[in-house]
Amino acid sequence: MRAFFSRFAIPKPFHSPFFAILRSKSKCFSRNPNFVPVDTGRTSGYPRAFAAMPGSAEDFVKGRVFPNGVAVITLDRPKALNSMNLGGDVKRIAVRCEMSDVIEVFTAEYSLICKIFAYKKPYICFMDGVTMGFGIGLSGHGRYRVITERTLLAMPENGIGLFPDAGFAYIAAQGPGEGAVGAYLGMTGKRISSPADALYMGLGTHYVPSESLVALKEALLSFDYSDDPHKDVQALLSGYEKEPESEAELKMLLPHIVSSFGSHRSVSETIEELKKHQFSTDAVVAEWAADSLLGLGKGAPFSLCVTQKHFSQVASAHRNDEHHLSKLGGVMKTEHRIALRSSVRNDFAEGVRAVLVDKDQVTYRIATARIEKSGFVNVSSGLSTTLWCFRGSFLEWLVKFCLVLH
């Protein structure tokens, strides 16, 4: 097979096709030794990411192989908002409070992200709609990331007591402002709807109008690929990509973002800096600062401090090949540790209740004083010495935790 696409079918009005090239363990049908084996998605390599979801993964995973060697995976879970919405699965974890569920979900999710990152074939993502959280994990580490005018990107996990995971800190470290822009997006949960901003941040590589996606898809599925499929894909994408109609707002705000969300800033210092920007004579800057403070106010104080510390350390490790956080694998191992520990905190239960269950949005009401008094400002990345708010048997949890990280 020369390419491998998957489509995440979402019921209208939330229809948002997402195409990707994925990896699994079946026999390779290509004569080119540079191609990595793929199959239709029914081996353990791919569906494991959804093993903790309600129902069997095979109930909504369908595969098809096209004559030119392209394999297509279609995910269709009509009982959920969409095939890749993990809201219901997060609620299940929070309600059941079973560490086995937490380990299963995060291990599968993070291992899949690492496989996608290391995948040798062209990996093409169509982000024609809402792409948040794990959606960014699936798309942001692929080689070709197609965005449209309908793309909406965000990492809102701080709002439910977790943190912006899925390797977003790794993406942020390679982005503008030496990681500051990514830290801003992760800490505030800011939604990006501008193609120019998505390209500037590096979340997208090509802007293609939504109306052109059908033609692009047909071209990708019918093309007679050579022994250099990356060159073929790049040529096809260049024939459909356009320049965004507007400038990147993130680029214009970069000096203010760096001064507020730079790796040297603690969360309380970030809040104080944003308060100063609120009085800027530039209306755009003042509005941005107010919006940023509002976004921070929706996050759990502990989550914000963990996010700041984690993103800061990953950004500092960037370009230092000897540091484990300079590689995605090292980042994902650290995030696995943070995710397991964050998921057993009361912040997580409260965030899920307020945002996903009762939906009253009454969560943390953050303030500078609360962060400074919480005792969580100087957290270490990975929370290596911090064990709070455990539910259930601590010994049982610790044993499982050590086994996973062995």
XYZ file of C-alpha atoms in Angstrom, residues 135-336:
202
model
C -7.517 15.661 17.668
C -4.460 17.913 17.680
C -2.427 14.967 18.915
C -3.519 12.918 15.906
C -2.972 15.715 13.411
C -0.252 17.950 14.826
C 2.466 15.299 14.682
C 1.765 14.286 11.094
C 3.867 15.393 8.136
C 1.122 17.194 6.183
C -1.504 19.152 8.105
C -4.241 20.648 5.946
C -6.398 23.391 7.450
C -9.408 25.208 6.007
C -11.445 28.298 6.819
C -13.641 26.008 8.952
C -10.791 24.750 11.129
C -11.108 25.413 14.863
C -8.108 24.461 17.016
C -7.779 24.485 20.799
C -6.297 22.735 23.829
C -8.901 23.320 26.592
C -7.795 20.600 29.047
C -6.931 22.972 31.914
C -10.646 23.674 32.146
C -11.338 20.119 33.297
C -8.415 19.831 35.671
C -6.003 18.081 33.326
C -3.402 19.833 31.156
C -2.756 20.402 27.423
C -1.221 17.051 26.589
C -0.978 15.009 23.360
C 2.547 16.318 22.822
C 1.353 19.903 22.413
C 4.296 21.137 24.493
C 6.607 19.584 21.895
C 4.763 21.414 19.108
C 4.850 24.630 21.130
C 8.612 24.435 21.673
C 9.143 24.461 17.913
C 6.710 27.331 17.432
C 7.199 31.113 17.550
C 8.367 32.969 20.613
C 10.539 30.065 21.806
C 7.433 28.253 22.989
C 5.615 31.302 24.377
C 2.807 31.240 21.799
C 2.115 27.574 22.469
C 2.191 28.185 26.217
C -0.323 30.999 25.742
C -2.657 28.758 23.748
C -2.297 25.885 26.196
C -2.749 27.897 29.383
C -5.710 29.973 28.195
C -7.403 27.365 25.998
C -7.618 30.024 23.288
C -9.384 28.854 20.136
C -7.671 29.423 16.802
C -10.051 29.904 13.897
C -7.784 31.898 11.579
C -5.916 29.895 8.912
C -3.076 32.413 9.142
C -2.719 31.818 12.885
C -2.813 28.036 12.440
C -0.034 28.215 9.852
C 2.004 30.654 11.936
C 1.812 28.414 14.988
C 2.814 25.393 12.916
C -0.394 23.471 13.562
C -1.069 23.571 9.833
C 1.262 23.176 6.868
C -1.171 23.904 4.020
C -4.278 26.072 3.752
C -6.858 24.614 1.375
C -10.385 26.078 1.056
C -12.995 23.658 2.353
C -14.754 23.533 -1.000
C -11.579 22.117 -2.571
C -11.176 19.196 -0.178
C -13.357 16.806 -2.165
C -11.270 17.361 -5.287
C -8.046 17.045 -3.284
C -9.249 13.837 -1.689
C -10.144 12.356 -5.079
C -6.729 13.345 -6.421
C -4.964 11.684 -3.505
C -7.027 8.521 -3.846
C -6.567 8.177 -7.602
C -2.962 9.303 -8.082
C -0.434 6.773 -9.391
C 2.283 7.240 -6.777
C 5.963 6.897 -7.640
C 8.748 5.496 -5.487
C 8.897 8.923 -3.819
C 5.355 9.369 -2.439
C 6.326 12.398 -0.357
C 7.275 14.286 -3.497
C 3.976 13.251 -5.100
C 1.915 14.360 -2.105
C 3.719 17.694 -1.889
C 3.001 18.338 -5.564
C -0.680 17.481 -5.144
C -1.075 19.682 -2.082
C 0.671 22.630 -3.715
C -1.883 22.508 -6.507
C -4.737 23.149 -4.077
C -3.257 25.306 -1.321
C -3.981 29.036 -1.097
C -2.624 31.966 0.859
C -4.760 33.042 3.854
C -6.741 36.205 3.255
C -5.702 37.821 6.553
C -2.498 38.291 8.516
C -1.684 36.198 11.567
C -2.941 37.983 14.676
C -0.615 35.867 16.804
C 2.334 37.315 14.911
C 1.189 40.876 15.575
C 0.747 40.084 19.283
C 4.019 38.164 19.590
C 5.941 40.726 21.722
C 3.093 40.858 24.241
C 2.671 37.086 24.251
C 6.378 36.581 24.928
C 6.419 39.160 27.726
C 3.432 37.485 29.400
C 3.856 33.782 28.644
C 7.616 33.409 28.218
C 9.197 30.405 29.911
C 10.647 32.663 32.604
C 7.177 33.677 33.816
C 5.352 31.894 36.636
C 1.556 31.770 36.461
C 1.146 34.576 38.986
C 3.670 36.700 37.075
C 1.779 36.013 33.853
C -1.442 37.236 35.434
C 0.203 40.413 36.700
C 1.724 41.099 33.282
C -1.645 40.615 31.584
C -3.261 43.029 34.014
C -0.739 45.653 32.907
C -1.534 44.981 29.248
C -5.222 45.553 29.995
C -4.424 49.252 30.286
C -2.606 49.401 26.961
C -3.502 52.302 24.688
C -3.700 49.755 21.881
C -7.274 48.467 21.957
C -6.272 45.176 20.333
C -3.670 44.472 23.017
C -6.028 45.475 25.830
C -8.753 43.190 24.488
C -6.272 40.345 24.062
C -5.090 40.709 27.667
C -8.641 40.708 29.015
C -9.510 37.655 26.943
C -6.370 35.876 28.149
C -7.240 36.539 31.788
C -10.715 35.190 31.161
C -9.211 32.044 29.664
C -6.874 31.566 32.623
C -9.858 31.958 34.934
C -11.413 28.824 33.480
C -8.433 26.643 34.345
C -7.631 24.772 37.536
C -4.802 26.548 39.408
C -2.783 23.350 39.761
C -3.241 22.520 36.070
C -2.069 25.977 35.060
C 1.072 25.692 37.176
C 1.842 22.226 35.831
C 1.296 23.469 32.276
C 3.613 26.434 32.778
C 6.374 24.307 34.275
C 6.064 21.502 31.709
C 5.971 23.817 28.693
C 8.877 25.827 30.090
C 11.057 22.751 30.514
C 10.223 21.373 27.071
C 10.956 24.762 25.488
C 14.284 24.983 27.328
C 15.240 21.502 26.121
C 14.525 22.347 22.486
C 17.620 21.943 20.270
C 19.478 20.175 23.087
C 19.696 16.696 21.596
C 21.031 15.202 24.813
C 17.967 16.234 26.825
C 15.147 13.682 26.952
C 12.534 16.439 26.553
C 14.022 17.447 23.206
C 12.406 14.348 21.705
C 8.710 13.582 21.419
C 9.159 10.211 23.104
C 10.612 11.861 26.193
C 7.835 14.440 26.263
C 5.151 11.759 25.995
C 6.661 9.739 28.851
C 6.581 12.830 31.045
C 3.031 13.649 29.985
C 1.958 10.085 30.727
